[in-house]
C-alpha positions as a Python dict, from the first residue, in 0.01 Angstrom:
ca = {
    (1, 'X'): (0, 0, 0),
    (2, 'X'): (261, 184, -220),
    (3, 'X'): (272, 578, -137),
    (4, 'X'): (402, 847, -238),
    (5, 'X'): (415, 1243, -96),
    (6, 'X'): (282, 1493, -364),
    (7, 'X'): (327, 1886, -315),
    (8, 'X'): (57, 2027, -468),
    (9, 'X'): (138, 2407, -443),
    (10, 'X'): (360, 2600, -194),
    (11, 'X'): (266, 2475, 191),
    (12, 'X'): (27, 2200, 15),
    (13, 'X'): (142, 1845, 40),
    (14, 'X'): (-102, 1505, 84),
    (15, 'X'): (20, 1101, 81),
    (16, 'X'): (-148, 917, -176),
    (17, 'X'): (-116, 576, -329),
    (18, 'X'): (149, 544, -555),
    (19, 'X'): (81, 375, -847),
    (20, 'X'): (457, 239, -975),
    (21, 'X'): (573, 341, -1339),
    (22, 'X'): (636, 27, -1577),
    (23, 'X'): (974, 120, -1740),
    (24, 'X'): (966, 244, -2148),
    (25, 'X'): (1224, 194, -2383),
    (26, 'X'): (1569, 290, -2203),
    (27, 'X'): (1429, 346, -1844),
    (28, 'X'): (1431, 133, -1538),
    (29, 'X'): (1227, 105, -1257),
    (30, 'X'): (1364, 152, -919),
    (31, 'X'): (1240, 18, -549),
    (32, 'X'): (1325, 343, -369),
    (33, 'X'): (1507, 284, -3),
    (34, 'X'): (1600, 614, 144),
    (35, 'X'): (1543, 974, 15),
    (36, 'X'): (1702, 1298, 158),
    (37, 'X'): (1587, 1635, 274),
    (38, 'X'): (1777, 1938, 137),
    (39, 'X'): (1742, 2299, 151),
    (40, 'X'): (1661, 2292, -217),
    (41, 'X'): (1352, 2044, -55),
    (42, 'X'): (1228, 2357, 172),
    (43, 'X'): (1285, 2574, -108),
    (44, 'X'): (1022, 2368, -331),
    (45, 'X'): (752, 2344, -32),
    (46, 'X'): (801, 2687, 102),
    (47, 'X'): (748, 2823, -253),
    (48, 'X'): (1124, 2975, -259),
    (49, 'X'): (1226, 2781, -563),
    (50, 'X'): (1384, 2994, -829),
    (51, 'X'): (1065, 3018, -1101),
    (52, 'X'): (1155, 2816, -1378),
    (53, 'X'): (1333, 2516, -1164),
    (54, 'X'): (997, 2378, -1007),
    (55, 'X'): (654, 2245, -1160),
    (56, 'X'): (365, 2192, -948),
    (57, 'X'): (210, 1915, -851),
    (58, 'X'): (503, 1667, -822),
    (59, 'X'): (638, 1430, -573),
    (60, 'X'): (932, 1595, -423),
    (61, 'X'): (1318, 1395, -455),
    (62, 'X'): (1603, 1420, -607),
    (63, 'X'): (1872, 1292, -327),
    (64, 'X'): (1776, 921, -334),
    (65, 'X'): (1913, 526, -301),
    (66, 'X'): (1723, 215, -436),
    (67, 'X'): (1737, -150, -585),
    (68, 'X'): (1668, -172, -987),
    (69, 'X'): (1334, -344, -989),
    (70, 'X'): (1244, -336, -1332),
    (71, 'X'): (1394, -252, -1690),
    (72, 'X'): (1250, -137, -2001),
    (73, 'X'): (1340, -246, -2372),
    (74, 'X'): (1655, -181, -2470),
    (75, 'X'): (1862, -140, -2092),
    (76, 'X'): (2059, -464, -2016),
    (77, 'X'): (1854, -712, -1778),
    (78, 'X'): (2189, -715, -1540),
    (79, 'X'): (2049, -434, -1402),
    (80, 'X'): (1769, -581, -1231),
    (81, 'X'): (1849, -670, -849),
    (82, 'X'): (2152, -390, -869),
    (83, 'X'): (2178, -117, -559),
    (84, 'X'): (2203, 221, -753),
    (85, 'X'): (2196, 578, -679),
    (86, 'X'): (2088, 858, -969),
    (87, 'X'): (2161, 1158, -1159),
    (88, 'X'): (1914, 1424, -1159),
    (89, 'X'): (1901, 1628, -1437),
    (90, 'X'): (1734, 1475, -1739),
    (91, 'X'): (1961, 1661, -2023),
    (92, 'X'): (1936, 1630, -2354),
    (93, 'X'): (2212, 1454, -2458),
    (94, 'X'): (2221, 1609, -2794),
    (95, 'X'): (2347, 1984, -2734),
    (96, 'X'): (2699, 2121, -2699),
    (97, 'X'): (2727, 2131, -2369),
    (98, 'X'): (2610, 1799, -2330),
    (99, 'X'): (2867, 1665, -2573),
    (100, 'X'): (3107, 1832, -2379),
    (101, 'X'): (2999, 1635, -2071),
    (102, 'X'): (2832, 1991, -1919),
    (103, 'X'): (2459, 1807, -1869),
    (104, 'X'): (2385, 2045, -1615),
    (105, 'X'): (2438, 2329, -1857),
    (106, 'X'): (2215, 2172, -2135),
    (107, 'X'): (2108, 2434, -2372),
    (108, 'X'): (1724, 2249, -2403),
    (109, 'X'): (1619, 2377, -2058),
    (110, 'X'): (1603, 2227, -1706),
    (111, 'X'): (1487, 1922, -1636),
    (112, 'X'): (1533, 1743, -1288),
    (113, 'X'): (1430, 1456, -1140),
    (114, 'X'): (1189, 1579, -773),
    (115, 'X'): (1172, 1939, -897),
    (116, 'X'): (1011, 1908, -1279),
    (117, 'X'): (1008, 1537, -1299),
    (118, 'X'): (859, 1309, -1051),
    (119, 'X'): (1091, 1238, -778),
    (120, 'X'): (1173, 984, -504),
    (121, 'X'): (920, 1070, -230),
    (122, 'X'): (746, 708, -329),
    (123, 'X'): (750, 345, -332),
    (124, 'X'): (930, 335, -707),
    (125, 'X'): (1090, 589, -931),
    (126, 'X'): (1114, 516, -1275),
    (127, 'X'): (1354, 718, -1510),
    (128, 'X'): (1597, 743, -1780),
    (129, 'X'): (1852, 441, -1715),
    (130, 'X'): (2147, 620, -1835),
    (131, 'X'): (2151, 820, -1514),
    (132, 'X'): (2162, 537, -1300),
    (133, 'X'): (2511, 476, -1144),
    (134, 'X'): (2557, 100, -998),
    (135, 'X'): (2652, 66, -617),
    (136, 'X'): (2871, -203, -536),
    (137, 'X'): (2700, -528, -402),
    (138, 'X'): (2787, -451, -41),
    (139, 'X'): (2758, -93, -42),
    (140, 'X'): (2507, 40, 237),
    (141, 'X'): (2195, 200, 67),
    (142, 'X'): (2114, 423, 410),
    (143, 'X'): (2438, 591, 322),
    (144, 'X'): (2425, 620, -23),
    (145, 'X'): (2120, 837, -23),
    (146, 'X'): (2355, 1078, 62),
    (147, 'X'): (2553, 1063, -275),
    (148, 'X'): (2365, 1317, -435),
    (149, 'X'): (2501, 1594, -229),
    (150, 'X'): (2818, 1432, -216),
    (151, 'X'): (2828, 1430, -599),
    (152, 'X'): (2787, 1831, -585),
    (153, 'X'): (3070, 1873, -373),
    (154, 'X'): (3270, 1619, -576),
    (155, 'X'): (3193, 1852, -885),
    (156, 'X'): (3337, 2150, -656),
    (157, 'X'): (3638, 1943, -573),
    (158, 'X'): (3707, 1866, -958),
    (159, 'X'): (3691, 2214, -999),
    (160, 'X'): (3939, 2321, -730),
    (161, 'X'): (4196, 2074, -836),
    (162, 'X'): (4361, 2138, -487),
    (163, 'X'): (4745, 1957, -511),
    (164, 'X'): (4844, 1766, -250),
    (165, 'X'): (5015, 1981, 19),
    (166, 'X'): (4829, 2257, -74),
    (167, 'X'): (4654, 2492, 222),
    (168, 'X'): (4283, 2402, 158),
    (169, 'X'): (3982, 2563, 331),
    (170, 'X'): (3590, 2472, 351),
    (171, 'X'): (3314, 2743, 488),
    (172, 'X'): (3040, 2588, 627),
    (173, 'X'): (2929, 2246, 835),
    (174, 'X'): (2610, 2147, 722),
    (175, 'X'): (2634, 1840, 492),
    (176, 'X'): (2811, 1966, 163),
    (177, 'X'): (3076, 2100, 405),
    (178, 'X'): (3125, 1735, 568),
    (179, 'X'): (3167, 1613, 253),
    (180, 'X'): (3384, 1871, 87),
    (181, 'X'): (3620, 1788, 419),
    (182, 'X'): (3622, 1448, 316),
    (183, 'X'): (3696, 1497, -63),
    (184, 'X'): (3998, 1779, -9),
    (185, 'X'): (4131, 1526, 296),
    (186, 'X'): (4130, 1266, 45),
    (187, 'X'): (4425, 1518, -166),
    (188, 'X'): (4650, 1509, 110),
    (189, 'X'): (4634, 1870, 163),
    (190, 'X'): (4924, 2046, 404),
    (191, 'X'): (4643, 2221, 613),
    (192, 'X'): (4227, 2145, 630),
    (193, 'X'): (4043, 2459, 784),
    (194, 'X'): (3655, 2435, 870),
    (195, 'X'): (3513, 2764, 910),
    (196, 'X'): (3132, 2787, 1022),
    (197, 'X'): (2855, 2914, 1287),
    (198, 'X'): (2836, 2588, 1476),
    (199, 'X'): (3097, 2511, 1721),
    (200, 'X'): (2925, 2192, 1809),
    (201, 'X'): (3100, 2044, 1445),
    (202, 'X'): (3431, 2089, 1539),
    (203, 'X'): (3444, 1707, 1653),
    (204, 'X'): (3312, 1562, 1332),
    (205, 'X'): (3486, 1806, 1124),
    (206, 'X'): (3818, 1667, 1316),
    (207, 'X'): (3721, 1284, 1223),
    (208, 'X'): (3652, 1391, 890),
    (209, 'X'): (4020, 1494, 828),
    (210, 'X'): (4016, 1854, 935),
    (211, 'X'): (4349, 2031, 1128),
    (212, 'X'): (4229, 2340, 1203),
    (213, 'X'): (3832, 2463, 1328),
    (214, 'X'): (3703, 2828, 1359),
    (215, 'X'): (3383, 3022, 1401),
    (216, 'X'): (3362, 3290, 1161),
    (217, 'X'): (3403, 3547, 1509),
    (218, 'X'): (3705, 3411, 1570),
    (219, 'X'): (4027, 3553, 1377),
    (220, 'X'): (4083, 3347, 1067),
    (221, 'X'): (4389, 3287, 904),
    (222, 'X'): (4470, 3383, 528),
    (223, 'X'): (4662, 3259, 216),
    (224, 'X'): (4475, 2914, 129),
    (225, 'X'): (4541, 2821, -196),
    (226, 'X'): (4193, 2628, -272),
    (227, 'X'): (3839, 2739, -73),
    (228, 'X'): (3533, 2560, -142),
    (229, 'X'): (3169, 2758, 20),
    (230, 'X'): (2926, 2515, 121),
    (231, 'X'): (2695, 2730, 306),
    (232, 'X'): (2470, 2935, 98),
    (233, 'X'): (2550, 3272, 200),
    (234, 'X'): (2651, 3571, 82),
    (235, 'X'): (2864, 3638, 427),
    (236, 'X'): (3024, 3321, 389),
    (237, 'X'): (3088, 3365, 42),
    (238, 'X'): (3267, 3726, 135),
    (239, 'X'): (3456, 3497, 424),
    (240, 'X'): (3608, 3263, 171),
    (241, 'X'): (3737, 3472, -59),
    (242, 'X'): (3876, 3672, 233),
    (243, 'X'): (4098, 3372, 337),
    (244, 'X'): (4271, 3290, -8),
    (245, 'X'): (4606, 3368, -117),
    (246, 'X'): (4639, 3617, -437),
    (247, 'X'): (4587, 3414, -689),
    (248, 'X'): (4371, 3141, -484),
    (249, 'X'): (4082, 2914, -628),
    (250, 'X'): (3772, 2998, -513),
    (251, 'X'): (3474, 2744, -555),
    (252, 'X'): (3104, 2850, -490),
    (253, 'X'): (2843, 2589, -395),
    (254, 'X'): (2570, 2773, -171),
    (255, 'X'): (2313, 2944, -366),
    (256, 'X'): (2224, 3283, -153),
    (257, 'X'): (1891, 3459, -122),
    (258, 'X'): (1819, 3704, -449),
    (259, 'X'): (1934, 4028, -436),
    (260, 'X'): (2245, 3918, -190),
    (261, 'X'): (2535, 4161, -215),
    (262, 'X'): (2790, 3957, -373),
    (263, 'X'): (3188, 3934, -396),
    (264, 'X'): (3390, 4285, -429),
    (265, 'X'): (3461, 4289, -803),
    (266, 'X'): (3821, 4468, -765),
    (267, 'X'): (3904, 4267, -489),
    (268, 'X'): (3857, 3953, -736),
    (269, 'X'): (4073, 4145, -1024),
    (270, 'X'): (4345, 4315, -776),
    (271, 'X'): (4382, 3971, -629),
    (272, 'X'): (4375, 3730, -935),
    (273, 'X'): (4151, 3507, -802),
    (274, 'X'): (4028, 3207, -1008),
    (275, 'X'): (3648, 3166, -920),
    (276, 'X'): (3413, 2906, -996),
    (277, 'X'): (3047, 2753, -958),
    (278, 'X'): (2871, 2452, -872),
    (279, 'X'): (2505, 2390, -977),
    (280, 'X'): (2416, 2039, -948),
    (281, 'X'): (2670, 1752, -1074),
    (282, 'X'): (2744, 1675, -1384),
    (283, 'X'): (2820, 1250, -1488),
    (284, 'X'): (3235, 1300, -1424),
    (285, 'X'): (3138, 1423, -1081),
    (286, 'X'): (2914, 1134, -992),
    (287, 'X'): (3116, 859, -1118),
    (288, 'X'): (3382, 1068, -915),
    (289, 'X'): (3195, 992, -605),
    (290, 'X'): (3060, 676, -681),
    (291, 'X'): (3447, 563, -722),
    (292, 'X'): (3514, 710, -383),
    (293, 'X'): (3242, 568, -171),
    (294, 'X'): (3334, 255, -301),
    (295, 'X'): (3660, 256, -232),
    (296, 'X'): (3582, 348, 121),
    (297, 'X'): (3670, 682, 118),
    (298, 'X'): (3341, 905, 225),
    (299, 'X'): (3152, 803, 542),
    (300, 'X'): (2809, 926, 460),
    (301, 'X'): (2616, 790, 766),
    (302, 'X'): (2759, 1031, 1091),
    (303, 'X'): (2551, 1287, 920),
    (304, 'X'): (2254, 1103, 908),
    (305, 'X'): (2057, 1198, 1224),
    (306, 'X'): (1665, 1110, 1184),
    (307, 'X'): (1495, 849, 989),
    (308, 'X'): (1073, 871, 897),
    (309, 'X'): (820, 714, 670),
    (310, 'X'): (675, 938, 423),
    (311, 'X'): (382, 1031, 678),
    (312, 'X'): (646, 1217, 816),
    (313, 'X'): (725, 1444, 542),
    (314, 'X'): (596, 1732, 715),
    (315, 'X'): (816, 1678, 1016),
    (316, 'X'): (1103, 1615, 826),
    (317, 'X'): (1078, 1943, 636),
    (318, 'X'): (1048, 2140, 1028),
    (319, 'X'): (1331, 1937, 1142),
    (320, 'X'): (1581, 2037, 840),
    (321, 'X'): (1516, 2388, 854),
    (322, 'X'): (1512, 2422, 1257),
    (323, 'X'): (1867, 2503, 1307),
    (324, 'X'): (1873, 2283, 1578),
    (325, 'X'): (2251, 2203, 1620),
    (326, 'X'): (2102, 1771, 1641),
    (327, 'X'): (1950, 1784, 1317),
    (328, 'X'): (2206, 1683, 1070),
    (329, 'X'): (2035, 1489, 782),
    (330, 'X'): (1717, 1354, 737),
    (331, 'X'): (1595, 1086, 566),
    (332, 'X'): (1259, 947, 457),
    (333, 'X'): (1221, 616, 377),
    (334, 'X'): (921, 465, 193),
}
């Protein structure tokens, strides 16, 4: 029977049948094979979710990996049969900022696919072809249900536009730090520092490219020219700016608790430093990282730790928000 997990209100969640979409006019149908937990995922269920960027009831999903099953009128039929992963945001298409290629900025509101729209907690997801981004034939879907989060970091990497033998830095281990490793090894940097809480990533911080590891008690160097924050607190956001150069590119990708006390104003001006944002991943970043999985480049599955059904929903939720140093990322898979 085809099922799907439903949040009905904060804490609330049942499995029920899943009934699958048929495709419109531009959409396409997709056999869903792995979708990932994220803190954005905890957010929704634990009722944390910025108001305004969730709608109850809705099937939770936005980090997901499939097979096209079906296509509506107007999408070409080469579609059907192809392994794709998805953007999330549904923008408009029609505003500035989408013209300019900024669809996670569109002026019409926010849309997103597992926080507004349905999601990929079920059998099938049906949306908006356009957003669909075609996997090679070979490509392993397991690993590309990763890509979503990988397609952030890309968009943080973009931003940085870290030279090669530049000094680069990345605070924080969890999964967007793995993968910002990977993206700023990719740019042949001079030095690759990992700074985070867990000691027990130094290894896979290593085989993903990095030179140098520290705990944020340990005395950190200084003068990077490019830092990219991965781990969604204010502390860590203070820690990276504390280890560029004057004049140093900051990225941002961790969004902290409200009311966090933030960066030190004068210290930004005094210091020159160029400071950006990351919310979500707009199409240049995810045919970015679509490119670069392809190519071989990002190794997606060492940070996949559990696998469940959707019965396990529950479970999964507990195990990505245990802290438990063998919980990397969790998957569902319908």
């Amino acid at each position: 029977m085809s099922t799907a997990v439903v949040v009905e209100a904060p804490g609330e969640h049942r499995l029920t049948a899943h009934e699958p979409v048929p495709p419109a006019a531009g959409e396409a149908q997709v056999r869903v094979h792995a979708v990932g937990i994220c803190g954005s995922d905890r957010e929704l269920y634990e009722g944390n979710r910025p108001e305004g960027y969730v709608r109850y009831p809705l099937t939770p999903g936005h980090e997901w990996s499939g097979t096209v099953a079906e296509v509506g009128a107007g999408v070409p039929a080469g579609l059907v049969g192809r392994k794709v992963v998805g953007e999330g945001f549904r923008n408009c298409q029609v505003c500035d900022r989408c013209h300019a290629g900024e669809t996670t900025l569109c002026t019409a509101g926010y849309e997103e696919t597992g926080f507004t729209q349905p999601g990929a907690m079920a059998t099938t997801l049906t949306l908006p072809a356009r957003l669909l981004h075609v996997l090679p034939d070979e490509a392993d879907l397991t690993a590309a249900a990763l890509l979503e989060p990988a397609a952030c970091v890309a968009a943080a990497a973009l931003k940085a536009g870290a030279r090669p033998g530049e000094r680069v830095a990345v605070v924080g281990t969890g999964t967007l730090g793995m993968f910002a490793v990977q993206f700023l090894r990719a740019g042949s940097p001079a030095e690759l520092l990992v700074v985070g809480t867990r000691p027990d990533r130094d290894k896979l911080a290593r085989t993903f490219g990095a030179t140098d590891f520290r705990t944020k008690d340990q005395e950190l160097p200084a003068d990077f020219d490019v830092v990219i924050e991965t781990a969604g607190s204010a502390s860590a956001a203070r820690t990276a700016a504390s280890l560029l150069r004057r004049g140093g590119r900051l990225v941002l990708t961790g969004i902290p608790a409200p009311g966090a006390e933030g960066l030190d104003p004068t210290d930004l001006v005094v210091r020159q430093l160029e400071v950006h944002t990351v919310f979500g991943a707009p199409p240049e970043a995810w045919a970015h990282t679509v490119r670069v999985f392809g190519a071989g480049l990002l190794s997606p599955l060492p940070l996949v730790t559990h696998e469940l059904p959707l019965s396990g929903f529950a479970e999964a939720i507990e195990l990505a928000g245990s802290g438990d140093p063998a919980v990397g990322k969790v998957l569902l898979r319908p």
